Coordinates of C-alpha atoms in Angstrom, one line a residue:
Chain A
M1 CA 0.0 0.0 0.0
P2 CA 1.7 3.3 -1.1
P3 CA 1.6 6.1 1.4
R4 CA -1.2 8.6 1.0
P5 CA 0.0 11.8 -0.6
S6 CA -1.1 13.7 2.5
E7 CA 1.3 11.6 4.6
I8 CA 4.3 12.7 2.7
T9 CA 4.8 16.4 3.1
P10 CA 3.1 18.7 5.5
Q11 CA 1.9 21.8 3.8
A12 CA 3.9 24.1 6.0
V13 CA 7.1 22.3 4.9
W14 CA 5.8 22.3 1.3
D15 CA 5.3 26.1 1.5
T16 CA 9.0 26.6 2.2
R17 CA 10.2 24.3 -0.5
R18 CA 11.1 27.1 -2.9
S19 CA 13.3 28.9 -0.5
F20 CA 14.9 25.5 0.2
V21 CA 15.5 24.9 -3.5
Q22 CA 16.7 28.4 -4.1
A23 CA 19.1 28.2 -1.2
A24 CA 20.4 24.9 -2.6
L25 CA 20.8 26.5 -6.0
A26 CA 22.6 29.4 -4.5
L27 CA 24.9 27.0 -2.7
A28 CA 25.6 25.2 -6.0
G29 CA 27.0 28.5 -7.1
G30 CA 24.6 29.8 -9.7
L31 CA 21.2 30.1 -11.3
A32 CA 20.7 26.8 -13.0
A33 CA 18.7 27.2 -16.1
A34 CA 15.3 26.5 -14.7
P35 CA 13.1 24.2 -16.6
A36 CA 9.9 25.6 -17.9
R37 CA 8.2 25.7 -14.5
A38 CA 7.0 28.8 -12.6
Q39 CA 10.3 28.9 -10.8
G40 CA 11.1 32.0 -8.8
E41 CA 7.4 32.9 -8.5
A42 CA 5.6 32.4 -5.2
A43 CA 2.8 29.8 -5.4
N44 CA -0.7 31.0 -4.5
S45 CA -2.2 29.7 -1.3
L46 CA -4.5 26.7 -1.3
D47 CA -7.4 29.0 -0.5
E48 CA -6.7 31.2 -3.6
I49 CA -6.3 28.1 -5.7
S50 CA -9.4 26.2 -4.5
R51 CA -11.9 29.0 -3.7
Y52 CA -11.9 31.0 -6.9
N53 CA -12.8 28.7 -9.7
N54 CA -14.3 28.7 -13.1
Y55 CA -16.2 25.4 -13.1
A56 CA -19.5 26.0 -15.0
E57 CA -20.7 22.5 -14.0
F58 CA -21.3 24.0 -10.6
S59 CA -21.8 27.7 -11.2
S60 CA -20.7 30.7 -13.3
N61 CA -19.9 32.5 -10.0
K62 CA -16.3 31.8 -9.2
D63 CA -16.8 32.6 -5.5
V64 CA -19.4 29.9 -4.8
V65 CA -18.0 26.9 -6.8
W66 CA -16.0 25.5 -3.9
K67 CA -19.2 25.4 -1.7
L68 CA -21.4 23.8 -4.4
A69 CA -18.7 21.3 -5.1
E70 CA -18.4 20.1 -1.5
D71 CA -20.8 17.1 -2.0
F72 CA -19.2 16.0 -5.3
R73 CA -18.0 12.3 -5.0
P74 CA -14.7 11.9 -6.8
T75 CA -14.4 8.2 -6.0
P76 CA -14.9 5.6 -7.3
W77 CA -13.7 6.9 -10.7
T78 CA -12.7 5.4 -14.0
V79 CA -11.2 7.1 -17.0
S80 CA -11.2 5.4 -20.4
V81 CA -8.7 5.7 -23.2
E82 CA -10.2 4.6 -26.5
G83 CA -10.4 5.4 -30.2
E84 CA -7.5 5.2 -32.6
C85 CA -5.2 3.0 -30.4
E86 CA -4.2 -0.6 -30.2
K87 CA -5.0 -1.1 -26.5
P88 CA -8.1 0.8 -25.4
R89 CA -8.6 0.5 -21.7
A90 CA -10.7 1.8 -18.8
W91 CA -8.5 2.7 -15.8
A92 CA -9.7 2.7 -12.2
L93 CA -8.3 5.8 -10.5
D94 CA -6.2 3.9 -8.0
D95 CA -4.6 1.7 -10.7
L96 CA -3.7 4.7 -12.7
L97 CA -2.1 6.5 -9.8
R98 CA -0.2 3.4 -8.9
R99 CA 1.0 2.9 -12.4
H100 CA 2.4 6.4 -12.9
A101 CA 4.8 8.1 -10.5
Q102 CA 3.3 11.3 -9.3
E103 CA 5.5 14.4 -9.7
D104 CA 5.1 17.8 -8.2
R105 CA 5.2 20.6 -10.7
V106 CA 4.7 24.3 -10.1
Y107 CA 2.9 25.8 -13.1
R108 CA 1.4 29.2 -13.9
L109 CA -2.3 29.1 -14.8
R110 CA -3.7 31.9 -16.9
C111 CA -7.5 32.1 -17.1
V112 CA -9.0 33.6 -20.3
E113 CA -10.7 36.1 -18.0
G114 CA -7.5 37.9 -17.2
W115 CA -6.5 36.4 -13.9
S116 CA -3.7 34.0 -13.1
L117 CA -2.3 31.7 -10.4
V118 CA 0.8 29.8 -9.6
V119 CA -0.1 26.3 -8.7
P120 CA 1.9 23.4 -7.2
W121 CA 0.2 20.6 -9.1
R122 CA 0.8 16.9 -8.5
G123 CA 0.4 14.6 -11.4
F124 CA 2.0 12.7 -14.3
P125 CA 2.6 13.3 -18.0
L126 CA -0.4 12.7 -20.2
A127 CA 2.1 11.2 -22.6
A128 CA 2.6 8.2 -20.3
L129 CA -1.1 7.5 -20.1
L130 CA -1.6 7.7 -23.8
A131 CA 1.5 5.6 -24.6
D132 CA 0.0 2.7 -22.6
S133 CA -2.8 2.5 -25.1
R134 CA -0.4 2.6 -28.1
P135 CA -2.0 5.3 -30.3
T136 CA -2.1 4.4 -34.0
S137 CA -0.9 6.6 -36.8
R138 CA -4.5 7.8 -37.3
A139 CA -4.5 9.3 -33.8
R140 CA -3.9 13.0 -34.7
Y141 CA -6.0 14.6 -32.0
V142 CA -7.1 13.8 -28.5
A143 CA -10.7 14.5 -27.3
F144 CA -11.4 14.8 -23.6
E145 CA -14.8 14.4 -22.0
A146 CA -15.7 15.4 -18.4
V147 CA -18.2 13.8 -16.1
M148 CA -21.9 14.4 -16.5
R149 CA -23.7 14.4 -13.2
P150 CA -26.4 16.9 -13.0
Q151 CA -27.5 15.4 -9.7
E152 CA -24.3 16.6 -8.1
M153 CA -23.3 19.4 -10.4
V154 CA -26.1 21.9 -10.3
G155 CA -24.7 24.0 -13.2
Q156 CA -25.3 21.1 -15.5
R157 CA -29.0 21.4 -15.0
R158 CA -28.9 24.6 -17.2
P159 CA -27.7 24.4 -20.8
S160 CA -25.1 27.1 -20.3
L161 CA -22.7 24.9 -22.2
N162 CA -23.3 21.8 -24.2
W163 CA -22.8 19.2 -21.4
P164 CA -20.7 17.2 -20.8
Y165 CA -17.8 19.6 -21.0
A166 CA -15.5 18.7 -23.9
E167 CA -11.9 19.7 -24.7
G168 CA -9.2 18.7 -27.2
L169 CA -5.6 18.8 -28.0
R170 CA -3.5 18.0 -31.0
I171 CA -1.6 14.8 -30.5
D172 CA 1.8 16.6 -30.3
E173 CA 0.4 18.9 -27.7
A174 CA -1.0 16.0 -25.7
M175 CA 2.3 14.2 -25.8
H176 CA 4.3 17.3 -24.8
P177 CA 6.2 16.7 -21.6
L178 CA 4.6 19.8 -20.0
T179 CA 1.1 18.4 -20.4
L180 CA 0.1 17.0 -17.1
V181 CA -2.7 14.7 -15.8
V182 CA -3.3 16.3 -12.4
S183 CA -4.4 14.3 -9.4
G184 CA -3.4 16.7 -6.6
V185 CA -2.3 20.1 -5.4
Y186 CA 0.0 21.0 -2.6
G187 CA 0.7 17.3 -2.2
Q188 CA -3.0 16.6 -1.4
P189 CA -5.7 15.1 -3.5
L190 CA -7.3 17.6 -5.8
P191 CA -10.1 19.6 -4.2
A192 CA -13.5 19.1 -5.9
A193 CA -13.6 22.7 -7.1
N194 CA -10.3 22.2 -8.9
G195 CA -11.6 19.2 -10.9
A196 CA -11.2 16.1 -8.7
P197 CA -10.1 13.5 -9.1
L198 CA -8.3 14.0 -12.4
R199 CA -7.8 17.1 -14.6
L200 CA -5.4 18.4 -17.1
A201 CA -2.8 21.1 -16.7
V202 CA -1.7 22.5 -20.1
P203 CA 0.1 25.6 -18.8
W204 CA 0.7 27.4 -22.0
K205 CA -3.0 27.5 -22.9
Y206 CA -5.9 29.4 -21.3
G207 CA -7.3 27.6 -18.2
F208 CA -10.4 26.3 -19.9
K209 CA -8.3 23.9 -22.0
S210 CA -7.3 22.2 -18.8
I211 CA -10.4 20.1 -18.5
K212 CA -11.6 19.0 -15.1
A213 CA -13.1 15.7 -13.8
I214 CA -12.0 13.7 -16.9
T215 CA -13.9 10.5 -17.6
R216 CA -13.1 9.7 -21.2
I217 CA -10.1 10.2 -23.5
R218 CA -10.5 9.5 -27.2
L219 CA -7.7 9.3 -29.8
V220 CA -9.3 10.7 -33.0
E221 CA -8.3 11.6 -36.5
Q222 CA -10.3 14.8 -36.8
P223 CA -10.0 17.9 -34.6
P224 CA -12.6 17.6 -31.9
V225 CA -15.1 20.4 -31.3
T226 CA -14.8 21.7 -27.7
A227 CA -17.5 23.0 -25.4
W228 CA -16.4 26.6 -25.7
M229 CA -15.9 26.5 -29.5
Q230 CA -19.6 25.5 -29.6
A231 CA -20.7 28.2 -27.2
A232 CA -18.8 31.1 -28.7
P233 CA -16.8 30.2 -31.8
S234 CA -15.7 33.8 -32.4
E235 CA -14.2 34.0 -28.9
Y236 CA -12.7 30.6 -28.4
G237 CA -10.7 28.7 -30.9
F238 CA -9.4 25.1 -30.8
Y239 CA -5.8 26.1 -29.8
A240 CA -6.5 28.8 -27.1
N241 CA -2.8 29.4 -26.6
V242 CA -2.1 32.2 -24.2
N243 CA -1.5 35.1 -26.7
P244 CA -1.5 38.8 -25.8
E245 CA -1.9 39.6 -29.5
V246 CA -5.3 37.9 -29.9
P247 CA -7.8 40.2 -28.2
H248 CA -11.0 38.9 -26.5
P249 CA -14.1 41.2 -26.5
R250 CA -14.3 41.2 -22.7
W251 CA -11.0 40.6 -21.1
S252 CA -7.6 42.0 -21.8
Q253 CA -5.2 39.3 -22.9
R254 CA -2.3 41.7 -22.7
R255 CA -2.2 41.7 -18.9
E256 CA -3.5 39.7 -16.0
L257 CA -4.2 39.9 -12.3
R258 CA -2.1 37.4 -10.3
L259 CA -4.4 36.4 -7.5
G260 CA -3.2 38.0 -4.3
E261 CA -1.8 41.0 -6.1
T262 CA -3.4 44.5 -6.4
A263 CA -2.5 45.6 -9.9
K264 CA -2.2 43.7 -13.2
R265 CA 1.0 42.5 -14.8
P266 CA 1.8 41.8 -18.4
T267 CA 0.8 38.5 -19.9
L268 CA 3.5 36.5 -21.6
P269 CA 3.1 34.7 -25.0
F270 CA 2.4 31.0 -24.3
N271 CA 2.1 32.1 -20.6
G272 CA 5.9 32.2 -20.4
Y273 CA 6.4 28.6 -21.8
G274 CA 7.3 29.7 -25.3
A275 CA 10.8 28.3 -25.1
D276 CA 9.3 24.8 -24.6
V277 CA 6.2 24.9 -26.9
A278 CA 6.6 27.6 -29.6
A279 CA 8.2 25.0 -31.9
L280 CA 4.9 23.1 -31.9
Y281 CA 3.3 25.9 -33.9
A282 CA 6.1 26.7 -36.3
G283 CA 4.7 28.1 -39.6
M284 CA 1.2 28.7 -38.2
D285 CA -0.5 32.1 -38.1
L286 CA -1.5 32.0 -34.4
R287 CA -3.7 35.1 -34.8
Q288 CA -5.8 33.2 -37.2
Q289 CA -5.6 29.8 -35.5
F290 CA -6.3 31.1 -32.0
Chain B
M1 CA -40.9 76.2 1.4
A2 CA -39.9 73.1 3.3
A3 CA -36.3 74.0 3.9
A4 CA -35.8 72.4 7.3
L5 CA -37.5 69.2 6.5
P6 CA -35.0 67.4 4.3
S7 CA -32.0 67.5 6.6
R8 CA -32.7 64.0 7.8
A9 CA -33.5 62.7 4.3
D10 CA -30.3 64.3 3.1
A11 CA -28.3 62.6 5.8
T12 CA -29.9 59.2 5.2
C13 CA -29.4 59.5 1.5
F14 CA -25.8 60.5 1.9
A15 CA -25.1 57.6 4.2
L16 CA -26.7 55.1 1.8
C17 CA -24.9 56.5 -1.2
A18 CA -21.5 56.5 0.5
G19 CA -22.1 53.0 1.8
P20 CA -20.5 51.1 -1.1
A21 CA -17.4 53.3 -1.1
L22 CA -16.9 53.0 2.6
W23 CA -17.4 49.3 2.4
L24 CA -14.8 49.0 -0.4
A25 CA -12.3 51.2 1.5
A26 CA -12.8 49.2 4.8
S27 CA -12.6 45.8 3.0
S28 CA -9.6 46.6 1.0
M29 CA -7.8 47.8 4.2
A30 CA -8.8 44.6 6.0
G31 CA -7.9 42.4 2.9
G32 CA -11.6 41.4 2.7
L33 CA -12.1 41.9 -1.1
G34 CA -11.6 38.2 -1.9
P35 CA -9.0 36.5 -4.1
N36 CA -9.4 39.0 -7.0
P37 CA -9.7 42.4 -5.3
L38 CA -9.4 44.3 -8.5
D39 CA -12.4 42.5 -10.0
R40 CA -14.4 43.3 -6.8
L41 CA -13.4 46.9 -6.8
L42 CA -14.4 47.4 -10.4
H43 CA -17.7 45.5 -10.1
V44 CA -18.9 47.3 -7.0
S45 CA -18.0 50.8 -8.1
G46 CA -19.4 50.2 -11.6
R47 CA -22.6 48.7 -10.3
A48 CA -23.0 51.6 -7.8
A49 CA -22.6 54.1 -10.6
L50 CA -25.3 52.5 -12.7
W51 CA -27.8 51.8 -10.0
L52 CA -27.5 55.3 -8.6
L53 CA -28.0 56.7 -12.1
L54 CA -31.2 54.7 -12.4
V55 CA -32.4 55.8 -9.0
T56 CA -31.6 59.4 -10.1
L57 CA -33.7 59.0 -13.2
A58 CA -36.5 57.5 -11.1
V59 CA -37.0 60.8 -9.1
S60 CA -38.9 62.6 -11.8
P61 CA -41.4 59.7 -12.3
L62 CA -41.9 59.4 -8.6
R63 CA -42.7 63.1 -8.3
R64 CA -45.0 62.8 -11.3
A65 CA -46.8 60.0 -9.5
S66 CA -47.1 62.0 -6.3
V67 CA -48.6 64.9 -8.2
Q68 CA -51.2 62.6 -9.8
L69 CA -52.0 61.1 -6.5
A70 CA -52.5 64.6 -5.1
R71 CA -54.9 65.4 -7.9
L72 CA -56.7 62.1 -7.4
V73 CA -57.5 62.6 -3.8
H74 CA -58.6 66.2 -4.2
A75 CA -57.9 66.8 -0.6
R76 CA -56.7 69.8 1.2
T77 CA -53.7 67.6 2.0
G78 CA -53.0 67.4 -1.7
K79 CA -50.3 70.0 -1.5
R80 CA -48.6 68.1 1.3
L81 CA -48.7 64.9 -0.7
A82 CA -47.3 66.6 -3.8
D83 CA -44.7 68.6 -2.1
W84 CA -41.8 66.3 -2.8
N85 CA -39.3 69.1 -3.5
W86 CA -36.9 67.3 -1.1
L87 CA -36.8 64.6 -3.7
I88 CA -35.3 67.0 -6.2
R89 CA -32.6 67.9 -3.7
L90 CA -31.9 64.3 -3.2
R91 CA -31.8 63.9 -7.0
R92 CA -28.8 66.2 -7.1
M93 CA -27.0 64.2 -4.5
L94 CA -27.9 60.9 -6.1
G95 CA -26.6 62.1 -9.5
L96 CA -23.4 63.4 -8.1
F97 CA -22.8 60.1 -6.2
S98 CA -23.4 58.2 -9.5
F99 CA -20.8 60.4 -11.1
F100 CA -18.5 59.9 -8.2
Y101 CA -18.7 56.1 -8.5
A102 CA -18.3 56.2 -12.3
L103 CA -15.1 58.3 -11.8
L104 CA -13.8 56.0 -9.1
H105 CA -14.5 53.0 -11.4
M106 CA -12.5 54.7 -14.2
L107 CA -9.7 55.6 -11.9
L108 CA -9.4 52.1 -10.5
Y109 CA -9.3 50.8 -14.1
A110 CA -6.8 53.3 -15.2
T111 CA -4.4 52.7 -12.3
L112 CA -4.7 49.1 -11.2
D113 CA -5.8 47.5 -14.5
A114 CA -4.2 49.7 -17.2
G115 CA -1.2 50.7 -15.0
L116 CA -1.6 54.3 -16.0
S117 CA -0.3 53.5 -19.5
W118 CA -1.8 55.4 -22.3
S119 CA -0.9 52.6 -24.7
A120 CA -2.8 50.1 -22.6
V121 CA -5.8 52.4 -22.5
A122 CA -5.6 53.0 -26.2
G123 CA -5.2 49.3 -26.9
D124 CA -8.3 48.5 -24.7
L125 CA -10.3 51.1 -26.6
A126 CA -9.3 49.5 -29.9
E127 CA -9.8 45.9 -28.9
R128 CA -12.8 46.0 -26.6
P129 CA -15.8 48.1 -27.6
F130 CA -17.5 48.0 -24.2
I131 CA -14.6 50.0 -22.7
A132 CA -15.2 52.8 -25.2
L133 CA -18.9 52.8 -24.2
G134 CA -17.9 53.2 -20.6
W135 CA -15.6 56.1 -21.4
L136 CA -18.4 57.8 -23.4
G137 CA -20.9 57.4 -20.6
L138 CA -18.5 59.0 -18.1
L139 CA -17.8 61.8 -20.6
L140 CA -21.6 62.5 -20.7
L141 CA -21.9 62.5 -16.9
A142 CA -19.0 65.0 -16.4
P143 CA -20.9 68.1 -17.7
L144 CA -23.9 67.1 -15.8
A145 CA -21.9 67.0 -12.5
A146 CA -20.3 70.3 -13.4
T147 CA -23.6 72.0 -13.9
S148 CA -25.3 70.7 -10.8
T149 CA -24.9 73.9 -8.8
N150 CA -27.8 76.4 -8.2
S151 CA -25.9 79.1 -10.1
A152 CA -25.3 76.8 -13.1
M153 CA -29.0 76.0 -13.1
R154 CA -29.9 79.7 -13.1
A155 CA -27.3 80.5 -15.7
L156 CA -28.4 77.8 -18.1
G157 CA -32.2 78.5 -17.7
P158 CA -34.2 76.2 -19.9
W159 CA -31.1 74.7 -21.3
W160 CA -30.3 73.0 -18.0
R161 CA -33.2 70.5 -18.4
R162 CA -32.3 69.8 -22.0
L163 CA -28.6 69.3 -21.1
H164 CA -29.5 67.0 -18.2
L165 CA -31.6 64.7 -20.5
L166 CA -28.1 63.4 -21.3
A167 CA -28.4 61.4 -18.1
Y168 CA -30.6 59.0 -20.1
A169 CA -27.9 58.5 -22.8
A170 CA -25.3 58.0 -20.0
A171 CA -27.5 55.3 -18.5
L172 CA -28.0 53.6 -21.8
L173 CA -24.2 53.6 -22.3
G174 CA -23.5 52.4 -18.8
L175 CA -26.0 49.6 -19.2
A176 CA -24.5 48.5 -22.6
H177 CA -21.0 48.7 -21.0
F178 CA -22.2 46.5 -18.2
A179 CA -24.0 44.0 -20.4
L180 CA -21.2 43.6 -22.9
Q181 CA -18.6 42.7 -20.2
A182 CA -20.8 39.9 -18.7
K183 CA -19.6 36.5 -19.6
A184 CA -21.5 34.2 -21.8
T185 CA -22.6 31.7 -19.2
Q186 CA -23.9 34.4 -16.8
A187 CA -27.3 36.0 -16.8
G188 CA -27.2 39.5 -18.3
P189 CA -28.2 42.6 -16.4
W190 CA -31.9 42.1 -16.9
P191 CA -33.2 43.9 -13.8
E192 CA -31.2 47.0 -14.8
T193 CA -32.4 46.8 -18.4
A194 CA -36.0 46.5 -17.3
A195 CA -35.7 49.5 -15.0
L196 CA -34.2 51.6 -17.7
V197 CA -36.8 50.6 -20.2
L198 CA -39.5 51.6 -17.7
L199 CA -37.9 54.9 -17.0
L200 CA -37.2 55.8 -20.6
G201 CA -40.7 54.6 -21.6
G202 CA -42.3 56.8 -18.9
R203 CA -40.3 59.8 -19.9
L204 CA -41.2 59.3 -23.6
R205 CA -44.9 58.9 -22.7
A206 CA -44.9 62.0 -20.7
W207 CA -43.1 63.9 -23.5
W208 CA -45.6 62.5 -26.0
A209 CA -48.5 63.7 -23.8
G210 CA -47.1 67.2 -23.9
E211 CA -45.7 67.3 -20.4
R212 CA -42.4 68.9 -21.3
Q213 CA -42.1 70.9 -18.2
P214 CA -41.2 69.6 -14.7
A215 CA -43.9 67.8 -12.9
V216 CA -44.9 70.3 -10.3
E217 CA -48.4 70.4 -8.8
A218 CA -48.3 74.2 -8.6
Q219 CA -48.3 74.4 -12.3
R220 CA -51.9 73.5 -12.4
P221 CA -53.6 76.9 -12.4
A222 CA -57.1 75.7 -11.7
R223 CA -56.5 75.1 -8.0
A224 CA -54.4 77.2 -5.8
P225 CA -51.7 75.4 -3.8
G226 CA -53.0 74.3 -0.4
G227 CA -56.6 74.8 -1.4
T228 CA -57.1 78.0 0.5
A229 CA -58.1 81.2 -1.3
T230 CA -55.5 83.9 -1.0

């Protein structure tokens, strides 16, 4: 029986990890080229991360989602991988988390609404999950589907979006090492408001691409149509890369409010992960394919 | 003239109008504005500006209704019922507070959101039409606030009322500004829209009926105010 995540690192210790790492780096005598994580930026508190959420399955009001999500049951849970692959399979949550080593990664999260967070996620690369099913050469896109439970998710009783929530990635985006299947935050299981028990973290895209409460993953040949593309095609494209040059009619994409701060700061192309992911889009006009 | 009467009404109105600003100030000092304080500041100030403008526009119809009520009852107390001049005095305060919140809203945006950068403001104007509507609404309110003094009213004469009809245009702009920034999954500002439709409808109906002067009971020459022969 593996230790429960909460048994590993008390949050108080976790909170100090960056100063520990920075001290270690300083001792090592230099600023090591930090991998594309949100190094050097203070992580937001668990309250900021889990009590201000866009999760339309519960409510369009970010301040009440955590309350409405309290009775959501994240276990038992299965997630299926199917479609254009040699070994389709439905995974029980426990089997999945045992099979893949959980890593802690601090990512920036930029919401399309002009606010952002720094989150210490826990999870494993999506690539590892997909590789287990051996995608065929026809698998050019990945379609994700979230849970449909109007009994527990009051927002799903209104057709504010075409439920269940759907998202998608190109196969190279899905296989990118930064793309994470998230099972926890701050070393603890994911709070319901953050998409328990399993969600994506695709840090160079707007937050709505990081689908919550995933139940179904399909490898497909054609680009999937996402929930937001259906709701407002002029505002939300398939790629939804963080891009200050593509305006949105309501929110400035040139700057963002980091939760906990008073004034806005500039938004970086690809949310600051350009060095890692810009090559995925070589030759594309990202103003057109937004 | 009921000069002494309104002091309590004035004070109550002032306290109610200042409430949102005081609450924002106290909460921001106590760190109680939630995870996204900027969003809270902008929403509360903007909403206060729009609601107060709608309340300001409701003063005339209320007085009109009071006059009609006075005529209806034909009583000696008719004058008392209709003597809602204190409402007019409150109207000035309400309108000025609406302008105050609109100005606060703009200043919060310009400093904390746009970082006092002209290029950021210009970019917003170009990329997001609802921001231009907000600026235009504020621009319309400014001359109304500037001409709210007794001396300005006297100096402008009949032009004062015509100028101050711009309050309706400002309310329309404010409402459009508010509606266009609401997100797709959220309900739009229907209560505010309904209120403005009622207010505008009432104004147009009164205008159509030939009531182009202020609604004052004394204007009716058939009966002397107070009902006593002088």
